[in-house]
DNA sequence: ATCTTGTTTGTGAGTATTAACTAACTATTT
DNA sequence: AAATAGTTAGTTAATACTCACAAACAAGAT
């Protein structure tokens, strides 16, 4: 799981290439050219193209785990936890916009059923975390209880997801962190009990 | 723009193949095999692979235009118009689940910049329609006015989009029309003034 | 009825290009 | 002398697409 500097450089460039258009743009040749060495050199650092994609998923998972840990350290509950989580996510995406473009679109990993599985697992983790926060918020009467739980979930996550998608399609022309904060504020107003 | 029966069959199969995994699964060979004729036979009906993808986008656009026309016939306003629009969309997706999977993911058309442009245009149209409905709803005081317009938009569309995405990922294991209706109901409750 | 002619829709055999990946070798550092 | 990280020159398979040809069918003229 420890990556060498060269490996980090490779997956960074790979993410760049995928973000530029799509996974169809990630070829060994393109990737090697982007880094500035020959195709076979790539195979000194990764077994296969699939392994590169798998590493991208694992790296992102690692980052998200880091965010989760930091969140747990802060002893927040319910809606404040969720708030902090999304704020940190937006900050990460702002610093790594290509990663946002690549990972918001699961189609990029449909090359292989194993990769698709990894992607679904990650999404499940994310979903469970958000749901637990929302459940906690409900339990603490931080949010209204006249709505189906699933609807609250889908509105919250759907709105925030779409914000990121728009930010990507509009070439990062607005401040995701600020807009995100503001959107979460609106969600809090709507959902408060 | 008029398609022959054979052409309709071809794009239907093409959509099936893309939905099955992704656009990477759409090759001339796969498509010809799925239909049951040889590769060159395809070129009797479409100039190129790109033309097949463009036809998919245009067909969907046509369907959506049909929905828009029918909506206009009903003389609905604001939130009722939006309601009817999404209900019809969900009905269409239920009857054509593969089309939902293919068209909810713009990455499937990043093969070519022209296709990407067509896709963005279609999304823009969609966005403008929804925004006009929401603006009308605001003007008629059907929805609360203490929230940023963009936030209302992103919550509404984001929630409904995510519902479709989940429905696709979960292999259509719930009734999209019913769940959609129920979600719209919740949105109306939240947003009413 | 049949011959001619043209159109439509298919075929088998091929093209050029590009994909992921490998083998054998070399320069550099440890 | 051994591991590391690169090279050139390949391989094999798949890609989108083309070409020359053929079967099927539908008029229209004889």
CSV table of C-alpha atoms (C1' of nucleotides) in Angstrom, one decimal:
chain,number,residue,atom,x,y,z
A,1,UNK,CA,0.0,0.0,0.0
A,2,UNK,CA,3.0,2.3,0.5
A,3,UNK,CA,3.7,4.0,-2.8
A,4,UNK,CA,7.0,5.1,-4.1
A,5,UNK,CA,7.4,8.7,-5.3
A,6,UNK,CA,7.4,7.5,-8.9
A,7,UNK,CA,4.2,5.5,-8.3
A,8,UNK,CA,2.6,8.6,-6.9
A,9,UNK,CA,3.7,10.6,-9.9
A,10,UNK,CA,2.2,8.0,-12.2
A,11,UNK,CA,-1.2,7.8,-10.6
A,12,UNK,CA,-1.3,11.6,-10.4
A,13,UNK,CA,-0.7,11.8,-14.1
A,14,UNK,CA,-3.2,9.0,-14.7
A,15,UNK,CA,-5.9,10.9,-12.9
A,16,UNK,CA,-5.0,14.0,-14.9
A,17,UNK,CA,-5.4,12.1,-18.1
A,18,UNK,CA,-8.8,10.6,-17.1
A,19,UNK,CA,-10.1,13.9,-15.9
A,20,UNK,CA,-9.0,15.5,-19.2
A,21,UNK,CA,-11.6,13.4,-21.1
A,22,UNK,CA,-12.3,9.9,-19.7
A,23,UNK,CA,-10.8,6.6,-19.0
A,24,UNK,CA,-10.6,6.0,-22.7
A,25,UNK,CA,-7.9,8.6,-22.8
A,26,UNK,CA,-5.8,6.6,-20.3
A,27,UNK,CA,-3.5,4.5,-22.4
A,28,UNK,CA,-0.1,3.2,-21.4
A,29,UNK,CA,1.4,5.2,-24.3
A,30,UNK,CA,-0.3,8.5,-23.2
A,31,UNK,CA,0.6,8.0,-19.6
A,32,UNK,CA,4.3,7.2,-20.4
A,33,UNK,CA,4.5,10.2,-22.7
A,34,UNK,CA,2.9,12.5,-20.0
A,35,UNK,CA,5.5,11.4,-17.5
A,36,UNK,CA,8.3,11.5,-20.0
A,37,UNK,CA,9.6,8.0,-20.2
A,38,UNK,CA,8.9,4.9,-22.4
A,39,UNK,CA,6.0,2.5,-22.2
A,40,UNK,CA,7.9,-0.4,-20.7
A,41,UNK,CA,9.2,1.9,-17.9
A,42,UNK,CA,5.7,2.0,-16.6
A,43,UNK,CA,5.7,-1.7,-16.0
A,44,UNK,CA,8.6,-1.3,-13.6
A,45,UNK,CA,6.2,0.5,-11.3
A,46,UNK,CA,2.8,-1.1,-11.9
A,47,UNK,CA,1.9,-4.6,-13.0
A,48,UNK,CA,-0.9,-3.6,-15.3
A,49,UNK,CA,-3.2,-0.8,-16.3
A,50,UNK,CA,-5.9,-2.4,-14.1
A,51,UNK,CA,-3.5,-2.1,-11.1
A,52,UNK,CA,-3.1,1.6,-11.8
A,53,UNK,CA,-6.8,2.1,-11.7
A,54,UNK,CA,-7.1,0.0,-8.6
A,55,UNK,CA,-4.4,2.2,-6.9
A,56,UNK,CA,-6.3,5.3,-7.8
A,57,UNK,CA,-9.4,3.9,-6.0
A,58,UNK,CA,-7.3,2.8,-3.0
A,59,UNK,CA,-5.5,6.1,-2.7
A,60,UNK,CA,-8.8,8.0,-2.7
A,61,UNK,CA,-10.2,5.5,-0.1
A,62,UNK,CA,-7.1,6.2,2.0
A,63,UNK,CA,-7.6,10.0,1.8
A,64,UNK,CA,-11.3,9.6,2.8
A,65,UNK,CA,-10.3,7.3,5.7
A,66,UNK,CA,-8.0,10.1,6.8
A,67,UNK,CA,-10.8,12.6,6.7
A,68,UNK,CA,-13.0,10.1,8.7
A,69,UNK,CA,-10.4,9.8,11.4
A,70,UNK,CA,-9.9,13.5,11.7
A,71,UNK,CA,-13.7,13.9,12.0
A,72,UNK,CA,-13.9,11.3,14.8
A,73,UNK,CA,-11.1,13.2,16.7
A,74,UNK,CA,-13.3,16.3,16.8
A,75,UNK,CA,-16.1,14.7,18.8
A,76,UNK,CA,-18.8,16.1,16.7
A,77,UNK,CA,-22.3,14.7,16.5
A,78,UNK,CA,-25.1,14.4,13.9
A,79,UNK,CA,-25.4,17.3,11.6
A,80,UNK,CA,-22.2,19.0,12.7
A,81,UNK,CA,-20.3,15.9,11.9
A,82,UNK,CA,-21.8,15.8,8.4
A,83,UNK,CA,-21.1,19.4,8.0
A,84,UNK,CA,-17.5,19.0,8.8
A,85,UNK,CA,-17.3,15.9,6.6
A,86,UNK,CA,-18.6,17.6,3.5
A,87,UNK,CA,-16.5,20.8,4.2
A,88,UNK,CA,-13.3,18.7,4.3
A,89,UNK,CA,-14.4,16.8,1.2
A,90,UNK,CA,-14.9,20.1,-0.7
A,91,UNK,CA,-11.5,21.3,0.5
A,92,UNK,CA,-9.9,18.1,-0.8
A,93,UNK,CA,-11.6,18.4,-4.2
A,94,UNK,CA,-10.6,22.0,-4.5
A,95,UNK,CA,-7.0,21.1,-3.9
A,96,UNK,CA,-7.3,18.1,-6.2
A,97,UNK,CA,-9.9,18.9,-8.8
A,98,UNK,CA,-8.9,16.1,-11.2
A,99,UNK,CA,-9.6,13.6,-8.5
A,100,UNK,CA,-13.1,14.9,-8.1
A,101,UNK,CA,-13.7,14.6,-11.9
A,102,UNK,CA,-12.4,11.0,-11.9
A,103,UNK,CA,-14.0,9.6,-8.8
A,104,UNK,CA,-17.5,11.2,-9.1
A,105,UNK,CA,-18.0,9.1,-12.2
A,106,UNK,CA,-18.0,5.4,-11.5
A,107,UNK,CA,-18.1,4.6,-15.3
A,108,UNK,CA,-14.4,5.3,-15.3
A,109,UNK,CA,-13.8,2.1,-13.5
A,110,UNK,CA,-16.1,-0.2,-15.4
A,111,UNK,CA,-13.1,-1.7,-17.3
A,112,UNK,CA,-13.2,-4.6,-14.9
A,113,UNK,CA,-15.7,-6.2,-12.6
A,114,UNK,CA,-13.2,-6.2,-9.7
A,115,UNK,CA,-12.7,-2.4,-10.1
A,116,UNK,CA,-16.4,-1.9,-10.3
A,117,UNK,CA,-16.7,-3.8,-7.0
A,118,UNK,CA,-14.1,-1.7,-5.3
A,119,UNK,CA,-16.0,1.4,-6.5
A,120,UNK,CA,-19.3,0.1,-5.2
A,121,UNK,CA,-17.7,-0.8,-1.8
A,122,UNK,CA,-16.4,2.7,-1.5
A,123,UNK,CA,-19.7,4.2,-2.3
A,124,UNK,CA,-21.4,1.9,0.3
A,125,UNK,CA,-18.9,3.1,3.0
A,126,UNK,CA,-19.6,6.7,2.1
A,127,UNK,CA,-23.4,6.1,2.2
A,128,UNK,CA,-23.2,4.3,5.6
A,129,UNK,CA,-21.2,7.2,7.1
A,130,UNK,CA,-23.6,9.8,5.9
A,131,UNK,CA,-26.6,7.7,7.0
A,132,UNK,CA,-25.2,7.3,10.5
A,133,UNK,CA,-24.7,11.0,10.8
A,134,UNK,CA,-28.2,11.7,9.6
A,135,UNK,CA,-29.6,9.1,12.0
A,136,UNK,CA,-27.8,10.7,14.9
A,137,UNK,CA,-29.1,14.1,13.9
A,138,UNK,CA,-32.6,12.6,13.9
A,139,UNK,CA,-32.1,11.0,17.3
A,140,UNK,CA,-30.9,14.3,18.7
A,141,UNK,CA,-33.9,16.1,17.2
A,142,UNK,CA,-31.5,18.2,15.2
A,143,UNK,CA,-33.6,17.6,12.0
A,144,UNK,CA,-37.3,17.3,11.4
A,145,UNK,CA,-38.9,13.9,11.6
A,146,UNK,CA,-41.9,14.3,9.3
A,147,UNK,CA,-39.9,13.1,6.3
A,148,UNK,CA,-38.8,9.6,5.1
A,149,UNK,CA,-35.3,9.0,6.2
A,150,UNK,CA,-34.3,8.0,2.6
A,151,UNK,CA,-35.7,11.2,1.3
A,152,UNK,CA,-33.5,13.3,3.7
A,153,UNK,CA,-30.5,11.2,2.6
A,154,UNK,CA,-31.1,11.5,-1.1
A,155,UNK,CA,-31.8,15.3,-0.9
A,156,UNK,CA,-28.7,16.0,1.1
A,157,UNK,CA,-26.3,13.8,-0.8
A,158,UNK,CA,-27.9,14.5,-4.1
A,159,UNK,CA,-27.7,18.2,-3.7
A,160,UNK,CA,-24.0,18.1,-2.7
A,161,UNK,CA,-23.1,15.6,-5.4
A,162,UNK,CA,-24.7,17.8,-8.0
A,163,UNK,CA,-22.8,20.8,-6.7
A,164,UNK,CA,-19.5,19.0,-7.3
A,165,UNK,CA,-20.6,17.7,-10.7
A,166,UNK,CA,-21.6,21.3,-11.8
A,167,UNK,CA,-18.3,22.6,-10.4
A,168,UNK,CA,-16.4,20.1,-12.5
A,169,UNK,CA,-18.5,20.7,-15.7
A,170,UNK,CA,-18.1,24.5,-15.3
A,171,UNK,CA,-14.3,24.1,-15.0
A,172,UNK,CA,-14.1,25.1,-11.3
A,173,UNK,CA,-15.4,28.6,-12.0
A,174,UNK,CA,-16.8,29.0,-8.5
A,175,UNK,CA,-15.4,28.4,-5.1
A,176,UNK,CA,-16.6,24.9,-4.2
A,177,UNK,CA,-15.7,25.3,-0.5
A,178,UNK,CA,-17.7,28.6,-0.2
A,179,UNK,CA,-20.6,27.4,-2.3
A,180,UNK,CA,-20.7,24.1,-0.4
A,181,UNK,CA,-20.7,25.8,2.9
A,182,UNK,CA,-23.6,28.0,1.8
A,183,UNK,CA,-25.5,25.0,0.4
A,184,UNK,CA,-25.1,23.1,3.6
A,185,UNK,CA,-26.4,26.1,5.4
A,186,UNK,CA,-29.6,26.1,3.3
A,187,UNK,CA,-30.0,22.4,3.9
A,188,UNK,CA,-29.7,22.9,7.6
A,189,UNK,CA,-32.4,25.6,7.4
A,190,UNK,CA,-34.7,23.3,5.4
A,191,UNK,CA,-34.2,20.2,7.6
A,192,UNK,CA,-34.1,21.7,11.0
A,193,UNK,CA,-36.9,20.5,13.3
B,1,UNK,CA,-33.7,12.2,-38.4
B,2,UNK,CA,-36.2,9.5,-39.5
B,3,UNK,CA,-34.8,6.2,-38.5
B,4,UNK,CA,-35.4,2.9,-40.3
B,5,UNK,CA,-36.5,-0.1,-38.3
B,6,UNK,CA,-33.0,-1.6,-38.6
B,7,UNK,CA,-31.4,1.6,-37.3
B,8,UNK,CA,-33.8,1.6,-34.4
B,9,UNK,CA,-32.8,-2.0,-33.7
B,10,UNK,CA,-29.1,-1.0,-33.8
B,11,UNK,CA,-29.2,1.9,-31.4
B,12,UNK,CA,-31.4,-0.1,-29.1
B,13,UNK,CA,-28.8,-2.8,-29.0
B,14,UNK,CA,-26.0,-0.2,-28.7
B,15,UNK,CA,-27.7,1.3,-25.6
B,16,UNK,CA,-28.1,-2.2,-24.2
B,17,UNK,CA,-24.3,-2.8,-24.6
B,18,UNK,CA,-23.3,0.5,-23.1
B,19,UNK,CA,-25.7,0.0,-20.1
B,20,UNK,CA,-24.3,-3.5,-19.6
B,21,UNK,CA,-20.9,-2.0,-18.7
B,22,UNK,CA,-19.9,1.2,-20.3
B,23,UNK,CA,-19.1,2.8,-23.7
B,24,UNK,CA,-15.9,0.7,-23.7
B,25,UNK,CA,-18.1,-2.3,-24.2
B,26,UNK,CA,-19.6,-0.8,-27.4
B,27,UNK,CA,-17.4,-2.1,-30.2
B,28,UNK,CA,-18.5,-2.6,-33.8
B,29,UNK,CA,-17.9,-6.3,-33.4
B,30,UNK,CA,-19.9,-6.6,-30.2
B,31,UNK,CA,-22.7,-4.6,-31.7
B,32,UNK,CA,-22.8,-6.7,-34.9
B,33,UNK,CA,-22.7,-9.9,-33.0
B,34,UNK,CA,-25.5,-8.8,-30.7
B,35,UNK,CA,-27.7,-8.0,-33.7
B,36,UNK,CA,-26.7,-11.2,-35.5
B,37,UNK,CA,-25.0,-9.9,-38.6
B,38,UNK,CA,-21.4,-9.1,-39.7
B,39,UNK,CA,-19.4,-6.0,-39.0
B,40,UNK,CA,-19.6,-4.4,-42.5
B,41,UNK,CA,-23.4,-4.8,-42.4
B,42,UNK,CA,-23.4,-2.1,-39.7
B,43,UNK,CA,-21.9,0.4,-42.1
B,44,UNK,CA,-24.9,0.0,-44.4
B,45,UNK,CA,-26.9,1.7,-41.6
B,46,UNK,CA,-24.5,4.1,-39.9
B,47,UNK,CA,-21.5,5.9,-41.2
B,48,UNK,CA,-19.5,5.4,-38.1
B,49,UNK,CA,-19.5,4.6,-34.4
B,50,UNK,CA,-19.6,8.2,-33.6
B,51,UNK,CA,-22.8,8.6,-35.7
B,52,UNK,CA,-24.4,5.8,-33.6
B,53,UNK,CA,-23.6,7.6,-30.4
B,54,UNK,CA,-24.8,10.9,-31.9
B,55,UNK,CA,-28.1,9.1,-32.9
B,56,UNK,CA,-28.5,7.9,-29.3
B,57,UNK,CA,-28.3,11.4,-28.0
B,58,UNK,CA,-30.6,12.8,-30.7
B,59,UNK,CA,-33.2,10.0,-30.0
B,60,UNK,CA,-33.2,10.8,-26.4
B,61,UNK,CA,-33.5,14.5,-27.1
B,62,UNK,CA,-36.5,13.7,-29.3
B,63,UNK,CA,-38.2,11.8,-26.6
B,64,UNK,CA,-37.6,14.6,-24.1
B,65,UNK,CA,-39.0,17.1,-26.6
B,66,UNK,CA,-42.1,14.9,-26.8
B,67,UNK,CA,-42.4,15.0,-23.1
B,68,UNK,CA,-42.0,18.8,-23.1
B,69,UNK,CA,-44.7,19.2,-25.7
B,70,UNK,CA,-47.1,17.0,-23.8
B,71,UNK,CA,-46.4,19.0,-20.7
B,72,UNK,CA,-47.1,22.3,-22.4
B,73,UNK,CA,-50.5,20.9,-23.6
B,74,UNK,CA,-51.6,20.4,-20.1
B,75,UNK,CA,-51.4,24.0,-19.1
B,76,UNK,CA,-49.7,23.4,-15.8
B,77,UNK,CA,-47.7,26.0,-14.0
B,78,UNK,CA,-44.7,26.1,-11.7
B,79,UNK,CA,-44.4,23.2,-9.4
B,80,UNK,CA,-47.2,21.2,-10.9
B,81,UNK,CA,-45.4,21.4,-14.3
B,82,UNK,CA,-42.2,20.2,-12.7
B,83,UNK,CA,-44.0,17.5,-11.0
B,84,UNK,CA,-45.5,16.2,-14.2
B,85,UNK,CA,-42.2,16.5,-16.0
B,86,UNK,CA,-40.3,14.3,-13.5
B,87,UNK,CA,-43.2,11.8,-13.3
B,88,UNK,CA,-43.1,11.4,-17.1
B,89,UNK,CA,-39.3,11.1,-17.1
B,90,UNK,CA,-39.5,8.4,-14.4
B,91,UNK,CA,-42.1,6.5,-16.4
B,92,UNK,CA,-39.9,6.7,-19.5
B,93,UNK,CA,-36.8,5.4,-17.6
B,94,UNK,CA,-38.9,2.6,-16.1
B,95,UNK,CA,-39.9,1.5,-19.6
B,96,UNK,CA,-36.4,2.0,-20.9
B,97,UNK,CA,-34.0,1.3,-18.0
B,98,UNK,CA,-30.9,1.0,-20.3
B,99,UNK,CA,-31.5,4.4,-21.6
B,100,UNK,CA,-31.4,5.8,-18.1
B,101,UNK,CA,-28.1,4.1,-17.4
B,102,UNK,CA,-26.5,5.4,-20.6
B,103,UNK,CA,-27.8,9.0,-20.5
B,104,UNK,CA,-27.3,9.7,-16.8
B,105,UNK,CA,-23.6,9.3,-17.3
B,106,UNK,CA,-22.1,11.9,-19.7
B,107,UNK,CA,-18.7,10.1,-19.6
B,108,UNK,CA,-20.2,7.7,-22.1
B,109,UNK,CA,-20.0,10.3,-24.8
B,110,UNK,CA,-16.6,11.7,-24.1
B,111,UNK,CA,-15.2,9.8,-27.1
B,112,UNK,CA,-15.5,13.0,-29.2
B,113,UNK,CA,-15.7,16.7,-28.4
B,114,UNK,CA,-18.7,17.1,-30.7
B,115,UNK,CA,-20.6,14.4,-28.8
B,116,UNK,CA,-19.6,16.0,-25.5
B,117,UNK,CA,-21.0,19.3,-26.8
B,118,UNK,CA,-24.3,17.6,-27.8
B,119,UNK,CA,-24.5,16.2,-24.3
B,120,UNK,CA,-23.8,19.5,-22.6
B,121,UNK,CA,-26.4,21.2,-24.8
B,122,UNK,CA,-29.0,18.7,-23.8
B,123,UNK,CA,-28.2,19.2,-20.1
B,124,UNK,CA,-28.4,22.9,-20.6
B,125,UNK,CA,-31.9,22.6,-22.1
B,126,UNK,CA,-33.0,20.4,-19.2
B,127,UNK,CA,-31.6,22.8,-16.7
B,128,UNK,CA,-33.3,25.8,-18.3
B,129,UNK,CA,-36.7,24.0,-18.3
B,130,UNK,CA,-36.4,23.1,-14.6
B,131,UNK,CA,-35.2,26.6,-13.7
B,132,UNK,CA,-38.1,28.2,-15.5
B,133,UNK,CA,-40.6,26.0,-13.6
B,134,UNK,CA,-39.0,26.8,-10.3
B,135,UNK,CA,-38.9,30.5,-11.1
B,136,UNK,CA,-42.6,30.3,-11.9
B,137,UNK,CA,-43.3,28.5,-8.7
B,138,UNK,CA,-41.4,31.2,-6.8
B,139,UNK,CA,-43.3,34.0,-8.7
B,140,UNK,CA,-46.6,32.3,-7.8
B,141,UNK,CA,-45.5,31.9,-4.2
B,142,UNK,CA,-45.8,28.2,-4.4
B,143,UNK,CA,-42.4,27.7,-2.8
B,144,UNK,CA,-40.6,29.5,0.0
B,145,UNK,CA,-38.4,32.5,-0.9
B,146,UNK,CA,-35.9,32.4,2.0
B,147,UNK,CA,-33.5,30.2,0.1
B,148,UNK,CA,-31.0,31.0,-2.7
B,149,UNK,CA,-32.6,30.0,-6.0
B,150,UNK,CA,-29.6,27.9,-7.0
B,151,UNK,CA,-29.9,26.0,-3.8
B,152,UNK,CA,-33.5,25.1,-4.5
B,153,UNK,CA,-32.5,24.0,-7.9
B,154,UNK,CA,-29.6,21.9,-6.9
B,155,UNK,CA,-31.6,20.2,-4.1
B,156,UNK,CA,-34.5,19.3,-6.4
B,157,UNK,CA,-32.5,18.1,-9.4
B,158,UNK,CA,-29.8,16.6,-7.2
B,159,UNK,CA,-32.2,14.5,-5.2
B,160,UNK,CA,-34.1,13.3,-8.3
B,161,UNK,CA,-30.9,12.5,-10.1
B,162,UNK,CA,-29.5,10.6,-7.3
B,163,UNK,CA,-32.7,8.6,-7.1
B,164,UNK,CA,-32.3,7.5,-10.7
B,165,UNK,CA,-28.6,6.7,-10.2
B,166,UNK,CA,-29.4,4.5,-7.2
B,167,UNK,CA,-32.2,2.8,-9.0
B,168,UNK,CA,-29.7,2.0,-11.8
B,169,UNK,CA,-27.0,0.8,-9.5
B,170,UNK,CA,-29.5,-1.3,-7.5
B,171,UNK,CA,-30.7,-3.0,-10.7
B,172,UNK,CA,-34.1,-1.5,-10.7
B,173,UNK,CA,-35.1,-3.2,-7.4
B,174,UNK,CA,-37.6,-0.5,-6.5
B,175,UNK,CA,-40.4,1.2,-8.3
B,176,UNK,CA,-38.9,4.4,-9.7
B,177,UNK,CA,-42.2,5.9,-10.6
B,178,UNK,CA,-43.6,5.3,-7.1
B,179,UNK,CA,-40.4,6.3,-5.2
B,180,UNK,CA,-40.1,9.3,-7.5
B,181,UNK,CA,-43.6,10.4,-6.7
B,182,UNK,CA,-43.0,10.0,-3.0
B,183,UNK,CA,-39.7,12.0,-3.2
B,184,UNK,CA,-41.3,14.8,-5.1
B,185,UNK,CA,-44.0,14.9,-2.4
B,186,UNK,CA,-41.4,15.3,0.3
B,187,UNK,CA,-39.7,18.0,-1.8
B,188,UNK,CA,-43.0,19.9,-2.1
B,189,UNK,CA,-43.5,19.7,1.7
B,190,UNK,CA,-40.0,21.0,2.3
B,191,UNK,CA,-40.1,23.8,-0.2
B,192,UNK,CA,-43.7,25.0,0.3
B,193,UNK,CA,-43.9,28.6,1.5
C,1,DA,C1',-44.3,-15.2,-68.0
C,2,DT,C1',-39.6,-13.6,-68.4
C,3,DC,C1',-35.7,-10.8,-69.1
C,4,DT,C1',-33.3,-6.7,-67.7
C,5,DT,C1',-31.9,-3.4,-64.5
C,6,DG,C1',-31.2,-1.2,-60.2
C,7,DT,C1',-31.4,-1.0,-55.3
C,8,DT,C1',-31.0,-2.7,-50.9
C,9,DT,C1',-28.7,-5.4,-47.6
C,10,DG,C1',-25.9,-8.6,-46.7
C,11,DT,C1',-21.0,-11.4,-46.9
C,12,DG,C1',-15.8,-12.9,-46.4
C,13,DA,C1',-11.4,-11.2,-46.6
C,14,DG,C1',-8.8,-7.7,-45.8
C,15,DT,C1',-6.6,-2.9,-44.2
C,16,DA,C1',-4.1,0.3,-41.1
C,17,DT,C1',-3.7,1.6,-36.4
C,18,DT,C1',-3.5,1.1,-31.8
C,19,DA,C1',-3.9,-1.4,-27.6
C,20,DA,C1',-1.5,-3.7,-23.5
C,21,DC,C1',2.3,-6.0,-22.6
C,22,DT,C1',7.2,-8.6,-23.0
C,23,DA,C1',12.2,-9.8,-23.9
C,24,DA,C1',16.7,-8.7,-23.9
C,25,DC,C1',19.8,-5.4,-23.0
C,26,DT,C1',22.1,-1.1,-20.5
C,27,DA,C1',23.2,2.6,-17.5
C,28,DT,C1',23.3,4.0,-12.6
C,29,DT,C1',23.4,3.5,-8.0
C,30,DT,C1',24.2,0.7,-3.7
D,1,DA,C1',27.9,-7.9,-7.8
D,2,DA,C1',23.3,-6.9,-7.3
D,3,DA,C1',19.3,-4.4,-7.4
D,4,DT,C1',16.9,-0.5,-9.7
D,5,DA,C1',15.0,1.9,-13.4
D,6,DG,C1',15.4,2.9,-17.7
D,7,DT,C1',15.9,1.7,-23.1
D,8,DT,C1',14.8,-0.3,-28.2
D,9,DA,C1',12.5,-3.5,-30.6
D,10,DG,C1',9.3,-6.4,-30.7
D,11,DT,C1',4.6,-9.5,-30.0
D,12,DT,C1',-0.4,-10.5,-30.1
D,13,DA,C1',-4.9,-9.1,-30.2
D,14,DA,C1',-8.3,-5.9,-30.9
D,15,DT,C1',-10.0,-1.7,-33.0
D,16,DA,C1',-12.7,1.0,-36.6
D,17,DC,C1',-13.4,0.7,-41.1
D,18,DT,C1',-13.1,-0.7,-46.5
D,19,DC,C1',-13.5,-3.5,-50.7
D,20,DA,C1',-15.2,-6.5,-54.0
D,21,DC,C1',-18.7,-9.4,-54.5
D,22,DA,C1',-23.6,-11.8,-54.0
D,23,DA,C1',-28.4,-12.8,-52.8
D,24,DA,C1',-33.0,-10.9,-52.7
D,25,DC,C1',-36.4,-8.3,-54.4
D,26,DA,C1',-39.0,-4.9,-57.1
D,27,DA,C1',-40.4,-2.7,-61.0
D,28,DG,C1',-40.7,-1.9,-66.4
D,29,DA,C1',-40.3,-3.3,-71.0
D,30,DT,C1',-40.7,-7.1,-74.1
